[in-house]
Structures are given as C-alpha cells and as structure tokens.
C-alpha cells in the first residue's frame, strides 16, 4: 500500500457519480424485490410483507452486498438473492421495531407502519414471514456460487441477526431506555449489534459469495464495522436535526424517549467529527483494493453526507 494508491483512489472517488450509481443499483434491487414475494393464499400475509418490503428506503444493505461482491470479481447475479434477503431481514426488523411493544411508531419510510395498516398480529407475522423467507431465498435462489459459500453466508447472516447480533442489541436498547446512567460502552454495544452487525453481514456476505481470502474478509470486516458505527452516529444526529418529511418517520423520538445517543454524550458537532473519523478509517482499509473499491469508498462518504 503506498500513499499514491490512496491518493489516486481518493481522486477517483471524487470523480465517481454516486447518485447515478445508487439510482442504477436501487432500480435493480427494487426490480428483484418486486419479484421476490408474490401474493397467493392467504393474501393478507403476502400483502403485508410486500407493503413494507416495497415501501422504499435507501436499499443501502443490498447495495453494500452487491458492491462488495463486485469488488472481488463476483457478479450482481451471484449476490442478488442474498442482497434481497438482507433487505427482507432489515425490513422485518423495522416492522418489529415499530410495534407498540417496542418503539411504537406510526410512520416508517414515509408511510403508515405495518401494524397501523394490518394490525399488530399480522405485522408480527409479516416480520416472521420475511425473516424465514430470507433464508429460504438465499438457499434456493443463489446461482453460480459453490454450495459451501452459500452455507457460510447463511450461517453468517443468521448469527448477525440473532441474539449475538441484532436481537441482542435491541434487548440492551430496550433495557437502557429511560435510564440516565447508560455508559458509552453500553451505547456502543447496542449499536454495534443493533445496526452494525447486519451492515457487516451485508459486506461480508458479498465477500464470501465472491470467494474472498481471509485477509480480504478481515479488512472488509473492519471497513464495515467502522461505517456501521458512523451510520448510527449520523442516525442519532439526524433524529435531532432532520424533519419528519426528510426522515420518513417521527423525528425527535430519541429525546422524547430519553434515550442515550451519541449527541447526548458528545454534542452534535463532535458526533459528526467522530463519524467522519470512522469513515476515514473505513476508507483506509480499502486502499489495497485500488480503484475497484471506489463504490465502497463513495458509499462510506455517503453515510456521513446523507440527510435521511
Ligand atoms: C432481526 C429477528 C430479528 C428481530 C428484530 C426489532 C429488532 C429485532 C431489532 C431492531 C433493529 C433496528 C430497527 C435497528 C435500527 C437500524 C437502523 C439504523 C435503521 C434505519 O436504516 P436506514 O436508514 O433505513 O437504512 P431505510 O428505510 O433507508 O432502509
């Protein structure tokens, strides 16, 4: 790794048209998701699953999976079923997070939440349906990838989503609500698990599908952990600074729920600085991949620049 590699990569990242890239990838993901769940008997459950899955969203998780697979010489086709599955899992976590027993939110992605439209019972089942279908989808739809790699992806994603990942992070988040003495260590635990674990699984599953070496995986894992934390810091900042229209969900929820957040520890400016540092650290991990890593570099920048 030389500094000129880093410099050329940074120049290429500045020239890269991220908006166009995101638009193209979002359209491909949207088309694949549209076909992934079809409505059959009993219609209510499939309609409810489709309602949230096709409600928009940045599609950042599937795009990270596709971009990492492409970085290592894989194709979009190899990664698309896993990319869709990751969005199904993300969507189910949002449906359950919005339930009255958890965050109790009325709006998500600019629309009424799933339980507001279909009722709590169907919303819980829509989440369950999406979660289980995600794994079926990876196992049955992945093509042109050795079965051993597919198995590794299923194991990795399951772990990231269960009690060792998202579920564990959500539990500590719920237990910390309303407590005035939540430490920075606990806050980091919550977000490394609740948000970071799935983002890391997105990057690493793309890597595994493309046949990454152990060294490449380790580097990409550090990239993902850094952008995961930066993503959550910016999420906390946006909860304070953005409007409901920009967020597509109720703004100011964290303060209302007296939640510990990064701005409550550091203030807004320092939180932004910490997020920028994490993104810089993430991008440094990509130096050995040269210009092929430009989409992942630009996606890291997007995390701190986003407004919703
Ligand atoms: C996963 C089995 C299982 C259960 C769910 C409810 C729960 C357990 C976990 C909560 C996970 C959660 C809601 C984390 C927050 C992640 C986050 C920052 C979401 C916002 O992501 P964006 O901004 O949203 O990418 P869009 O709408 O653009 O996709």
Coordinates of C-alpha atoms in Angstrom, one line a residue, residues 225-235 274-276 278-279 303-304 306:
X225 CA -17.6 -2.1 11.5
X226 CA -16.4 1.5 11.0
X227 CA -19.2 2.5 8.6
X228 CA -21.7 0.7 10.8
X229 CA -20.9 2.9 13.8
X230 CA -20.7 6.0 11.7
X231 CA -24.1 5.2 10.2
X232 CA -25.6 5.0 13.7
X233 CA -23.9 8.2 14.9
X234 CA -25.4 10.1 11.9
X235 CA -28.8 8.4 12.5
X274 CA -16.4 11.2 15.2
X275 CA -18.5 9.8 12.3
X276 CA -16.1 11.4 9.8
X278 CA -14.8 6.4 11.4
X279 CA -15.5 6.9 7.7
X303 CA -23.1 7.7 5.2
X304 CA -21.9 10.9 6.8
X306 CA -26.8 11.8 4.0

